[in-house]
Tab-separated table of C-alpha atoms in Angstrom:
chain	number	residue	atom	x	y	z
T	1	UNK	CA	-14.264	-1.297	10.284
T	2	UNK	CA	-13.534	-4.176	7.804
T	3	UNK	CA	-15.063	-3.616	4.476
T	4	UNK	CA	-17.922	-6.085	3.872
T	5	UNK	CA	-18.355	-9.391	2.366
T	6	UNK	CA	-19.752	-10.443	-0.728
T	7	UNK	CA	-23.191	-12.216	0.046
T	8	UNK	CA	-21.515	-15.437	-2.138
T	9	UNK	CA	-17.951	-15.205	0.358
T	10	UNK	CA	-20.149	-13.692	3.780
T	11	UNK	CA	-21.201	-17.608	4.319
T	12	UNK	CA	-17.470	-18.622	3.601
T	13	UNK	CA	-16.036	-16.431	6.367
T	14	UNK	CA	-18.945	-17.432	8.671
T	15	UNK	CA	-17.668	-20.798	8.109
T	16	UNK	CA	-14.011	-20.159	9.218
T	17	UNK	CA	-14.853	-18.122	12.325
T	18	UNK	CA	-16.948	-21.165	13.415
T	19	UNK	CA	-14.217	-23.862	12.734
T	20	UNK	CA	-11.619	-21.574	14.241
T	21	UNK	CA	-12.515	-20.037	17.043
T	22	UNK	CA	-10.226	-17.576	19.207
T	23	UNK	CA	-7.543	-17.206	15.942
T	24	UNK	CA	-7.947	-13.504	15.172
T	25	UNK	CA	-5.177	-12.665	13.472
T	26	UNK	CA	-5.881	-15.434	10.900
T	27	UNK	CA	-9.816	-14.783	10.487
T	28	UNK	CA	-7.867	-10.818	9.891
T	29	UNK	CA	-5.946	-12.215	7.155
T	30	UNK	CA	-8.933	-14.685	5.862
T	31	UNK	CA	-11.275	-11.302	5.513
T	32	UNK	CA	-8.761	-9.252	3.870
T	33	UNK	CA	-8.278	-11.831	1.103
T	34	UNK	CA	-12.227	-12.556	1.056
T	35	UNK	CA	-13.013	-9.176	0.337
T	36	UNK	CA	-11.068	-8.177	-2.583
T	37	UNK	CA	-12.750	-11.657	-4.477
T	38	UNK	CA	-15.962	-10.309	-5.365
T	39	UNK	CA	-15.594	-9.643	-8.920
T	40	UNK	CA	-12.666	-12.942	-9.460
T	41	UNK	CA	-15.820	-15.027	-8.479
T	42	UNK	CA	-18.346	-12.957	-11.512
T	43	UNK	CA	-15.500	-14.032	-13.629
T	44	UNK	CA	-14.883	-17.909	-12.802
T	45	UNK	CA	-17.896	-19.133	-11.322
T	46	UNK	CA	-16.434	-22.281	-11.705
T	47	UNK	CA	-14.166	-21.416	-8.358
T	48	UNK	CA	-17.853	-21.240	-6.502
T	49	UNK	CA	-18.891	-24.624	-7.776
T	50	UNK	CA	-15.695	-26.396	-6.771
T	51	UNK	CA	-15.534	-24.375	-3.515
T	52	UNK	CA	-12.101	-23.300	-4.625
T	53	UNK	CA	-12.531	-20.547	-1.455
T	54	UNK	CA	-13.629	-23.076	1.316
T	55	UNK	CA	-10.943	-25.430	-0.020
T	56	UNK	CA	-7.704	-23.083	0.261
T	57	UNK	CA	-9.172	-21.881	3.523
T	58	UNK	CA	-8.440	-25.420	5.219
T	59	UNK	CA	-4.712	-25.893	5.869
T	60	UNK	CA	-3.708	-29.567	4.140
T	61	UNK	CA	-2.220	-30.455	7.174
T	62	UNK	CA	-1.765	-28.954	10.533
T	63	UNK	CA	1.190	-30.457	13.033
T	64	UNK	CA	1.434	-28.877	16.763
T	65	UNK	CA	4.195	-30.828	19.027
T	66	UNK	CA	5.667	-30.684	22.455
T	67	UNK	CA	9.645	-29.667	22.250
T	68	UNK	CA	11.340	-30.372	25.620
T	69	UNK	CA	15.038	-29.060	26.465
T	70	UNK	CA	17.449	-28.479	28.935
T	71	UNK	CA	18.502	-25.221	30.263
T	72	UNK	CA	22.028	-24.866	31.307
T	73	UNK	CA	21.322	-24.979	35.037
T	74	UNK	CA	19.989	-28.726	34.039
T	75	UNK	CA	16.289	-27.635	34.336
T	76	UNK	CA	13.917	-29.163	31.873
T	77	UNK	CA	11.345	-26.557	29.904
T	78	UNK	CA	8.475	-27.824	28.025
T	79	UNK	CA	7.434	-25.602	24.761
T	80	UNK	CA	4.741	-26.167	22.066
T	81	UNK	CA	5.377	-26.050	18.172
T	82	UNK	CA	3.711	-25.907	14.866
T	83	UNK	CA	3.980	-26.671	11.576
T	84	UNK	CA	0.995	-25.672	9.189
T	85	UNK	CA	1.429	-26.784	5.386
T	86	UNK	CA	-1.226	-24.821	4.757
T	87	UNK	CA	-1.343	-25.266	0.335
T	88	UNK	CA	0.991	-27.297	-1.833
T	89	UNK	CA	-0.969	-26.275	-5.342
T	90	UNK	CA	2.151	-24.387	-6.705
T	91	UNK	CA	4.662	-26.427	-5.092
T	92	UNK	CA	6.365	-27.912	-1.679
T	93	UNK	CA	5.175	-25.840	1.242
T	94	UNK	CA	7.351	-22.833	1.747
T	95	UNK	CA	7.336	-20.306	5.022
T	96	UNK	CA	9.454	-19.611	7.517
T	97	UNK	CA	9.650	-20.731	11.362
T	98	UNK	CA	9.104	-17.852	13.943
T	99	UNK	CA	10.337	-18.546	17.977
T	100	UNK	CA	8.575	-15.952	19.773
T	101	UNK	CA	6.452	-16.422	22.852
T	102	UNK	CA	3.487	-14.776	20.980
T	103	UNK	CA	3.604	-17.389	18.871
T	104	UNK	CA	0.192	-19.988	18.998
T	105	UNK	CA	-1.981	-21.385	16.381
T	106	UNK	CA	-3.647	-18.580	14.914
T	107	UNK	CA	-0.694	-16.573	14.394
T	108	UNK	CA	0.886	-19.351	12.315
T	109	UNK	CA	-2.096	-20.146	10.749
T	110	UNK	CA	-2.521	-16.088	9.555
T	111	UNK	CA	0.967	-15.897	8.210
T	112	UNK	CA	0.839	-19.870	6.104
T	113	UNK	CA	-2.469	-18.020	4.603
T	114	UNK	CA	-0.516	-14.959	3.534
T	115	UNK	CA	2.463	-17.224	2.455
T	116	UNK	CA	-0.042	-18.681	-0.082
T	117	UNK	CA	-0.736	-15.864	-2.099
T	118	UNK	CA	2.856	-13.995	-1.306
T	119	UNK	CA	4.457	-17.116	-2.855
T	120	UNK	CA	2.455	-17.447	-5.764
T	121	UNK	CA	3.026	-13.819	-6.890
T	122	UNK	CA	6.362	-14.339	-7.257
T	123	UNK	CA	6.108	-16.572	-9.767
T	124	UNK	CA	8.076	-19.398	-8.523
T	125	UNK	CA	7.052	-22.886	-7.727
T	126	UNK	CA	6.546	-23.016	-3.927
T	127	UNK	CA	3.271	-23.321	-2.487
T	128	UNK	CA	2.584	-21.602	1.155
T	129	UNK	CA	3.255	-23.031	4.844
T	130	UNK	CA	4.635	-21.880	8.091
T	131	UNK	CA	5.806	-23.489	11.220
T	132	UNK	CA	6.924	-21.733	14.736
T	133	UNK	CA	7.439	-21.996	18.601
T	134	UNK	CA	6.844	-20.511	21.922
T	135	UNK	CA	10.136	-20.652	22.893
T	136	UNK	CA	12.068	-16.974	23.702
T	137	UNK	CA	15.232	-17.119	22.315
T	138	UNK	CA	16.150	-14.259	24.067
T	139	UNK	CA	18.701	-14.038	26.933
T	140	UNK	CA	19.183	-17.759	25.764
T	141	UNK	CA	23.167	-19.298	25.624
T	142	UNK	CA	24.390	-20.884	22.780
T	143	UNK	CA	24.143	-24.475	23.402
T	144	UNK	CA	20.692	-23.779	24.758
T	145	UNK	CA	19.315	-22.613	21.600
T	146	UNK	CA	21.216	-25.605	20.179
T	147	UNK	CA	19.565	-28.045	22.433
T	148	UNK	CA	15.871	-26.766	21.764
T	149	UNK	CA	16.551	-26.761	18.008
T	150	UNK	CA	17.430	-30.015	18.532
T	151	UNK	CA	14.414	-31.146	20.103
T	152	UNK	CA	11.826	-29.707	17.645
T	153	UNK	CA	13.604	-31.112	14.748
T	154	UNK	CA	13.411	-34.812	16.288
T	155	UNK	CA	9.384	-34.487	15.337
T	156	UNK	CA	9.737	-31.759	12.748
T	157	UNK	CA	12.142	-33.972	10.036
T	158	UNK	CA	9.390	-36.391	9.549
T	159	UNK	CA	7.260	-33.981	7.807
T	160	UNK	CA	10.080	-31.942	5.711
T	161	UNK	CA	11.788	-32.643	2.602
T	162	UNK	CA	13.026	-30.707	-0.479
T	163	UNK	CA	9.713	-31.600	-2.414
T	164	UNK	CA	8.025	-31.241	0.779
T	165	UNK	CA	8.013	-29.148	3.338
T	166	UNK	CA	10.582	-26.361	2.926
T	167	UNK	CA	11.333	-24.060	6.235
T	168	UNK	CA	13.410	-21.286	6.345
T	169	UNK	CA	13.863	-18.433	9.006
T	170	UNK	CA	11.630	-15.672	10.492
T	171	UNK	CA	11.354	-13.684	14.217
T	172	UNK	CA	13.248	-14.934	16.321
T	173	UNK	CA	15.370	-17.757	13.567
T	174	UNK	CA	18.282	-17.001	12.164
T	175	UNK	CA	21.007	-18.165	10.623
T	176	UNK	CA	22.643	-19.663	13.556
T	177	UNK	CA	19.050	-21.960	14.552
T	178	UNK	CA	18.983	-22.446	10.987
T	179	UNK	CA	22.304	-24.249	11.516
T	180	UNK	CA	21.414	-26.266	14.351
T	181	UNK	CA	18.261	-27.183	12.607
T	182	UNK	CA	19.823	-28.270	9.771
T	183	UNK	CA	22.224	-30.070	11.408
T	184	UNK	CA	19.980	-32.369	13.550
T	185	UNK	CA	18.175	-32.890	10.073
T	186	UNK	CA	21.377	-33.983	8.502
T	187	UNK	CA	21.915	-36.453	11.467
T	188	UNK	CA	18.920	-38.290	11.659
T	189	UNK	CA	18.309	-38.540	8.077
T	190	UNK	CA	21.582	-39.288	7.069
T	191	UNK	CA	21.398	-37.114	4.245
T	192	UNK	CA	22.922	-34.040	2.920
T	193	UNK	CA	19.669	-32.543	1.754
T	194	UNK	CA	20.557	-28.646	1.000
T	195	UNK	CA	17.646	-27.680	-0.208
T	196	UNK	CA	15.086	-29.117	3.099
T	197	UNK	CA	16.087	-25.117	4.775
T	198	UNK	CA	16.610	-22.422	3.194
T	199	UNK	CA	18.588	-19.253	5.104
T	200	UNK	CA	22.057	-21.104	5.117
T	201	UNK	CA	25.042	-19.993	5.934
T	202	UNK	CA	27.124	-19.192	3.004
T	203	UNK	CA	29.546	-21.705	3.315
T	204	UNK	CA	27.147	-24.288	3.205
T	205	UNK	CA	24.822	-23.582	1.170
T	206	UNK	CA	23.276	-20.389	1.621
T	207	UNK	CA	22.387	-17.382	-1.343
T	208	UNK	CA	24.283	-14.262	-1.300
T	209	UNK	CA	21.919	-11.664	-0.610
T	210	UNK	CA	18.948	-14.077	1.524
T	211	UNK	CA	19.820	-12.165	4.508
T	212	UNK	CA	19.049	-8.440	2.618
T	213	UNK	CA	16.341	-10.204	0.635
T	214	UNK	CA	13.434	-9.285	2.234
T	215	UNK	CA	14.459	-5.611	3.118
T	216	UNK	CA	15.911	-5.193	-0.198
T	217	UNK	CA	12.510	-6.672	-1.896
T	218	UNK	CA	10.135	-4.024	-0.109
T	219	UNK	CA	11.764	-0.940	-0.903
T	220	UNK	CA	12.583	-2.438	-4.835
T	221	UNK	CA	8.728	-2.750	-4.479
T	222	UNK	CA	8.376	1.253	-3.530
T	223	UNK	CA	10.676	2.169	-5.809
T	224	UNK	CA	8.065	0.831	-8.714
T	225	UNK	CA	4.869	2.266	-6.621
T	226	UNK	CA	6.439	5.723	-6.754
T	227	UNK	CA	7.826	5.156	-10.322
T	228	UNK	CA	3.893	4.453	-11.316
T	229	UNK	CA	3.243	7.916	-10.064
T	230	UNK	CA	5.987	9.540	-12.240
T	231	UNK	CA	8.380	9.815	-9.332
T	232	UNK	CA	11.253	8.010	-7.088
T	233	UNK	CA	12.700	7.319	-3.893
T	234	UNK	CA	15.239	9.780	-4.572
T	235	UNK	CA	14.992	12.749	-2.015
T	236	UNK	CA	12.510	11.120	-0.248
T	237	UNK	CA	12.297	11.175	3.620
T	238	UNK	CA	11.455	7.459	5.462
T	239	UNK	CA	10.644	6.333	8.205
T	240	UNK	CA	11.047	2.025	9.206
T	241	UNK	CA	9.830	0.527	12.089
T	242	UNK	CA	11.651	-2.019	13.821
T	243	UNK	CA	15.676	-2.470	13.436
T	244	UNK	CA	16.139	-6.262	12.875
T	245	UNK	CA	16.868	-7.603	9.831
T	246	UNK	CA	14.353	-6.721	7.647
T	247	UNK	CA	14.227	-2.827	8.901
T	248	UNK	CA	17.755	-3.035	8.680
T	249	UNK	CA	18.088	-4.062	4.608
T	250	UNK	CA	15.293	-1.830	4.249
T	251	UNK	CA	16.919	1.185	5.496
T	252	UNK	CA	20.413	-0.023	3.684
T	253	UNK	CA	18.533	-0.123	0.322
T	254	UNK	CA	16.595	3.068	0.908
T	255	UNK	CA	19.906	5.002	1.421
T	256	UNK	CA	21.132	3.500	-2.119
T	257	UNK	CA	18.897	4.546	-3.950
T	258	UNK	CA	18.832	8.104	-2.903
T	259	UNK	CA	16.519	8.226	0.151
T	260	UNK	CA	16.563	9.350	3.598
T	261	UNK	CA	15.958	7.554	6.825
T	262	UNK	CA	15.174	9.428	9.293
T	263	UNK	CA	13.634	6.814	12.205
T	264	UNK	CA	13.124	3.675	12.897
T	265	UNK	CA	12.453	1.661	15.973
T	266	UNK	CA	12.290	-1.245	18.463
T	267	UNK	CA	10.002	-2.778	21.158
T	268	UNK	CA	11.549	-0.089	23.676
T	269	UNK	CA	11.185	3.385	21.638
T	270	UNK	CA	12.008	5.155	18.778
T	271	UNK	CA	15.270	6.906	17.610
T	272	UNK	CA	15.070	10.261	15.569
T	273	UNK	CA	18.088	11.151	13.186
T	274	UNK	CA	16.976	14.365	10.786
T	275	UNK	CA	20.908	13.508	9.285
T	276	UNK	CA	19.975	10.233	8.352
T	277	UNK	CA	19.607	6.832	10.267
T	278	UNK	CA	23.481	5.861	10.324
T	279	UNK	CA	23.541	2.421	9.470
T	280	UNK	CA	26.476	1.299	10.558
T	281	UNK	CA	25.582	2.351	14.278
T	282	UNK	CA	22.283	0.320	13.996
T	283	UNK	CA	24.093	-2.864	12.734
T	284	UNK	CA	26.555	-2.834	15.281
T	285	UNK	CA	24.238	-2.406	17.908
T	286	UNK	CA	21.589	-5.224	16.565
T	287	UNK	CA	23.831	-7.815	14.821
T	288	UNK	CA	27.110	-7.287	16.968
T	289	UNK	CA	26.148	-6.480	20.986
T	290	UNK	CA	22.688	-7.029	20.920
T	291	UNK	CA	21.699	-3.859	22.469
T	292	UNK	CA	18.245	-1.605	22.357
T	293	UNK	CA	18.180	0.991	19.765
T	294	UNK	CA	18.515	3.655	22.466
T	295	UNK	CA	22.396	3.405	22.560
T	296	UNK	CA	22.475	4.955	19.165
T	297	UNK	CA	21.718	8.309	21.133
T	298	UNK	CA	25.225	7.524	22.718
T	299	UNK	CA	26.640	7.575	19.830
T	300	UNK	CA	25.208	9.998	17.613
T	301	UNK	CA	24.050	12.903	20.169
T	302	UNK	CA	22.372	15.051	18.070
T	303	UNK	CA	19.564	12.004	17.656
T	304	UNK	CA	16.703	12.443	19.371
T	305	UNK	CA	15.371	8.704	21.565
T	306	UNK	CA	12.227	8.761	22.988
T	307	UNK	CA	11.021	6.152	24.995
T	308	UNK	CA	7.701	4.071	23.876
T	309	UNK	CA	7.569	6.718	21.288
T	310	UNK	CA	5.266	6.124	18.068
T	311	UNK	CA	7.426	6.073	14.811
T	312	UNK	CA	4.276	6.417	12.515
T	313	UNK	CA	3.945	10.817	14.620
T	314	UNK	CA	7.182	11.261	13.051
T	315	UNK	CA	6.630	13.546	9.556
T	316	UNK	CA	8.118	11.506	6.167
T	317	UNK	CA	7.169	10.995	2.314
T	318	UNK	CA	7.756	7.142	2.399
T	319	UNK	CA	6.855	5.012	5.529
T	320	UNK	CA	8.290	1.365	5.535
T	321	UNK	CA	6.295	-1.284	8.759
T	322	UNK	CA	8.971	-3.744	9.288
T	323	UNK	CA	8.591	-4.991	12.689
T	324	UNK	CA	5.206	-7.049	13.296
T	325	UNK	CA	1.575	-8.105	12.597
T	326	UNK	CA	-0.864	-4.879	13.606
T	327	UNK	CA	1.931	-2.305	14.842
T	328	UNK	CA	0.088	0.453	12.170
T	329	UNK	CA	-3.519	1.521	13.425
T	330	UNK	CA	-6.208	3.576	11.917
T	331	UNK	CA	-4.914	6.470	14.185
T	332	UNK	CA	-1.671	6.570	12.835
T	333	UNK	CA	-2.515	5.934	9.063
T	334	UNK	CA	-4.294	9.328	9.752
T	335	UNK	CA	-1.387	10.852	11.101
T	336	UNK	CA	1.056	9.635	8.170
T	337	UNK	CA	-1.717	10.921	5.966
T	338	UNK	CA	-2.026	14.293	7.618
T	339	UNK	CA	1.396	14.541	7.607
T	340	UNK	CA	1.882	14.169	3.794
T	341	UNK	CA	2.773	10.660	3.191
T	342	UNK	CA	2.572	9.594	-0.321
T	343	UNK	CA	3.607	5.764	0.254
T	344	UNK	CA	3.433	2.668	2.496
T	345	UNK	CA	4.776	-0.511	2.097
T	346	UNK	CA	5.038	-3.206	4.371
T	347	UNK	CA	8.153	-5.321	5.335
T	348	UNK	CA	6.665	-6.938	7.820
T	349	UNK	CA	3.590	-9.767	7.573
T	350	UNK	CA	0.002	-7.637	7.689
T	351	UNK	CA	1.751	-4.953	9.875
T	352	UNK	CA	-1.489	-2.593	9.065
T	353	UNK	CA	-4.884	-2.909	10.531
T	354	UNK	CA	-8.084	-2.888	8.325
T	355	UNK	CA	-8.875	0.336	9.287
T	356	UNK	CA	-5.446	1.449	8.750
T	357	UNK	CA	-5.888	0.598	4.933
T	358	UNK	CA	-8.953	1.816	4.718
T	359	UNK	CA	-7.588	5.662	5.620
T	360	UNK	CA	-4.770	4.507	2.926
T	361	UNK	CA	-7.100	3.490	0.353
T	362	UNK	CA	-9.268	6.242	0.954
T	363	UNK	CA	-6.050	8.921	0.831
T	364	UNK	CA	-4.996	7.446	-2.334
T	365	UNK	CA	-1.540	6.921	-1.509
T	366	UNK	CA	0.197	4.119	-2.794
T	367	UNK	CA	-0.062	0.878	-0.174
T	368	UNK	CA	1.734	-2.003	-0.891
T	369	UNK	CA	0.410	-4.870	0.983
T	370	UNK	CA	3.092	-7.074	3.069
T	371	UNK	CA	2.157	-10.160	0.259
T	372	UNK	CA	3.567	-7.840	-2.269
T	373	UNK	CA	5.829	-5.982	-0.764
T	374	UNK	CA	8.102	-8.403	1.434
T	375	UNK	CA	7.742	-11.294	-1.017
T	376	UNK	CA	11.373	-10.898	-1.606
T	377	UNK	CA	12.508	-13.446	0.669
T	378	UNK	CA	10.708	-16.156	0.194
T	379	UNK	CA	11.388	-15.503	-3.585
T	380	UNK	CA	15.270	-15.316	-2.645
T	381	UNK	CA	14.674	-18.322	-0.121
T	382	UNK	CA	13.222	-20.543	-3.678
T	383	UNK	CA	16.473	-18.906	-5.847
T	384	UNK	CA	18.346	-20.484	-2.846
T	385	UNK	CA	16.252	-23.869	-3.561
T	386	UNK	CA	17.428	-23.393	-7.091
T	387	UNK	CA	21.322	-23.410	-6.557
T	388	UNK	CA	20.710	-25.918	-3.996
T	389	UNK	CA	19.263	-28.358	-6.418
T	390	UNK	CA	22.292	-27.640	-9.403
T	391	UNK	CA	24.512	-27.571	-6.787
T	392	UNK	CA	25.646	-24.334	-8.044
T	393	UNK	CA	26.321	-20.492	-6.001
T	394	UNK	CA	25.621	-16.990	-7.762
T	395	UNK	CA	26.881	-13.953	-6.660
T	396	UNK	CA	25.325	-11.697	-4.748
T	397	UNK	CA	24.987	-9.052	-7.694
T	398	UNK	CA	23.474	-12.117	-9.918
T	399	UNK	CA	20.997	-12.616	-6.620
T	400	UNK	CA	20.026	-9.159	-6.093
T	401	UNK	CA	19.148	-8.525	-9.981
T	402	UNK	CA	17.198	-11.609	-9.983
T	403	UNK	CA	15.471	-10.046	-6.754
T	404	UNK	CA	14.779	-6.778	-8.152
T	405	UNK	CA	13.165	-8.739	-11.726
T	406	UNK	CA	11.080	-10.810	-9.321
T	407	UNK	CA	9.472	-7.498	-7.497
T	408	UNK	CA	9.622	-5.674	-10.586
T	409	UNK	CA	7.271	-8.313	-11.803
T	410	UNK	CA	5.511	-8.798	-8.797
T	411	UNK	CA	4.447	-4.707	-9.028
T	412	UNK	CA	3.669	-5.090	-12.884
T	413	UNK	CA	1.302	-7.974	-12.149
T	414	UNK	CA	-0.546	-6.564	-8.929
T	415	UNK	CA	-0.647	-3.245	-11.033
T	416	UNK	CA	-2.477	-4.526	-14.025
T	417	UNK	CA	-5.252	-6.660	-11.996
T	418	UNK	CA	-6.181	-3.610	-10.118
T	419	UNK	CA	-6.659	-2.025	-13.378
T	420	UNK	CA	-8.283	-5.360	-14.938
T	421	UNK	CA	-10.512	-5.100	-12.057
T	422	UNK	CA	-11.797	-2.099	-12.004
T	423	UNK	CA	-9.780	-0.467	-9.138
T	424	UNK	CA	-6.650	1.548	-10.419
T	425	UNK	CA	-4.006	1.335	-8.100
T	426	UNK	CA	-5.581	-0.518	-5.426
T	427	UNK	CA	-2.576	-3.260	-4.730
T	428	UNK	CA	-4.050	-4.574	-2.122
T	429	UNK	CA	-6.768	-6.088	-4.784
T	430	UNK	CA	-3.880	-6.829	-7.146
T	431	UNK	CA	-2.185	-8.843	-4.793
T	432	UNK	CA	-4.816	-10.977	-3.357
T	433	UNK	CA	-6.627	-11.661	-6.870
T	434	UNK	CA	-3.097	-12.268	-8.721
T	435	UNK	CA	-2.041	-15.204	-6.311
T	436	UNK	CA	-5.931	-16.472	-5.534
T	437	UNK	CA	-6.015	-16.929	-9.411
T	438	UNK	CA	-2.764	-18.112	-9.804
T	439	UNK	CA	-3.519	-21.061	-6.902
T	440	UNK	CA	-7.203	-21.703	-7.951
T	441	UNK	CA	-6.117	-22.742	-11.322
T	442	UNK	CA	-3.649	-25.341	-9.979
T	443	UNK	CA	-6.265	-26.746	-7.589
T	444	UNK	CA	-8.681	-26.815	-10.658
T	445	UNK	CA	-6.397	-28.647	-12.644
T	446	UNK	CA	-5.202	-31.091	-10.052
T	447	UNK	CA	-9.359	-32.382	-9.418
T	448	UNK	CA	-10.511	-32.960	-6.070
T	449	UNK	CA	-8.209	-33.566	-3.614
């Protein structure tokens, strides 16, 4: 069960549910914000007055279009896409675009609310939006994928810009769609505008280390949890679900820095390796063929696959959700518990249910909400912004340390407003009251509008 409302925020979220009926995951992510804000609103009851709440609630400007393309056999499909800009406060709206056939209004809707606070924390000046299709990229060609990108970005360009709008990849877009994306940009603006996408490829534009950013960013983020307990990664079994490319970075990054991973996933089962996840297997099979994790069994045979198996059964210290939105239930927060984990973080967008973080909360291990936790790329997507605008490229060690600094800071900050307000520890407070604060101040300042 959700925690409950404040009786000055229960009329707030009454609000949204009426004005947005049928969008569950984003009245999930509206509730979990709302119910941390108690004691901010004791504080500034000037935020009441102005109805900062009701205000940041409302996306500035929602955008759903028709994309139609051409499959290689000449037939013509018809998908539907979004854009949601949902706050420009802190700066041009920044969030990535997801092509997944989950995808519909409420699901972009949950994840521009996250990108709000997620962007604000790191301390850089984007403000939080994200866009997405229906479309299945999967078992796609090539020039398919080319074609539908294509499409969208005929309506999308009008509403994106550098000091704008601000897209970069998520599920389903990667570099290659960020590409063709780009490149239809480029053509009917007739302008080399680097900084309009972010998730580049190297040679044109891109920052070293945006592909490991977000991986990289949640386990820098663990690192600090456990170092605020007097301890480390180092020694520590892990467990990641998912194996795209934020598992991926995750479990690279984890290995560095003296860990063990022992599982980790996708949508078909789970693989077991008590030797340690070997990482070049998993790469070769996600980034290179394109095959289910189950092949690594082929390869490695003392690993143990088992089919629609449940990572979160399998016993660790450190347990990384890297895949999707609600893959972590009450149930197995219990079992991670009973099994003796000591920290969560999430890599993936609100990957834990609220029941789920209740049983955290309540076992007082150290949860690092996905706002925290995997703000590393869209903090490595705005460093990207920055070398677009100078016209400049770091190296990837340069990136990375300016990575780690931004988590590092992002920990520090969601660390001391737990303790400000009267819950030690409790990041999931941290986070949401840092960035609400952060954002409230700017919309304060900027009047009514």
């Amino acid at each position: 069960m959700a925690a409950r409302l404040d009786e000055k925020l229960e009329p707030i979220f009454r609000d949204v549910l009426h004005r947005n009926p049928g969008e569950s995951e984003f009245h999930q992510a509206v509730h979990e914000v709302l119910e941390t804000l108690g004691p901010v609103l004791v504080k500034y009851p000037e935020f009441v007055e102005k109805k900062v709440i009701q205000r940041i609630c409302e996306p500035e400007r929602q955008i759903i279009f028709r994309v139609p393309w051409q499959d290689d056999q000449g037939e013509i499909h018809i998908n539907r896409a979004f854009r949601v800009e949902f706050n420009s406060a802190l700066g041009p709206y920044k969030g990535g675009m997801r092509f997944h056939p989950s995808v519909y209004l409420g699901i972009i809707k949950f994840l521009g609310f996250e990108q709000i606070f997620k962007n604000a924390l790191t301390g850089l000046p984007i403000g939080g939006g994200k866009g997405g299709s229906d479309f299945d990229p999967k078992g796609k060609s090539d020039d398919e994928i080319m074609r539908f990108c294509q499409s969208l970005m005929t309506e999308l360009y009008r509403h994106l810009g550098e000091y704008t709008d601000v897209p970069a990849g998520d599920i389903g877009v990667g570099g290659r769609e960020i590409g063709y994306l780009f490149g239809q940009y480029k053509r009917i603006t007739n302008r080399y505008e680097s900084g309009v996408l972010t998730g580049k490829g190297l040679d044109w534009g891109g920052s070293r280390a945006r592909t490991e950013a977000t991986g990289f960013g949640t386990v820098f983020f663990t690192q600090e949890m456990l170092r605020a307990r007097g301890d480390s990664l180092d020694g520590k079994t892990v467990v990641v679900s998912g194996s795209g490319n934020v598992a991926i970075y995750a479990i690279e990054k984890a290995h560095q820095l003296g860990a063990k991973v022992i599982a980790c996933s996708d949508s078909g089962g789970i693989i077991v390796d008590e030797k340690g996840i070997d990482l070049a297997t998993v790469k070769r099979l996600k980034e290179v063929e394109r095959r289910r994790i189950s092949a690594y069994a082929d390869a490695h045979k003392h690993a143990k696959y088992v089919e629609d198996g449940n990572i979160w059964s399998v016993p660790c210290d450190v347990a990384l959700p890297c895949a999707t939105q609600n893959e972590l239930n009450g149930a197995d927060a219990k079992t991670l518990v009973e099994n003796g984990c000591i920290a969560v973080a999430e890599g993936a967008n609100m990957p834990t249910t609220p029941e789920g973080i209740q049983i955290f909360q309540e076992a007082k291990l150290s949860y690092g909400p996905g706002k925290a936790a995997n703000a590393g790329g869209v903090a490595t997507s705005a460093l990207e912004m920055q070398q677009n605008a100078r016209r400049d490229s770091w190296t990837f060690d340069y990136t990375e340390k300016r990575l780690e600094e931004i988590m590092i800071n992002i920990h520090k900050s969601c660390f001391e407003t737990a303790d400000e307000f009267g819950s030690p520890g409790n990041y999931v407070l941290g986070a949401n009251v840092t960035g609400f604060i952060k954002v409230a101040r700017a919309m304060d300042a900027m009047g009514l509008i």
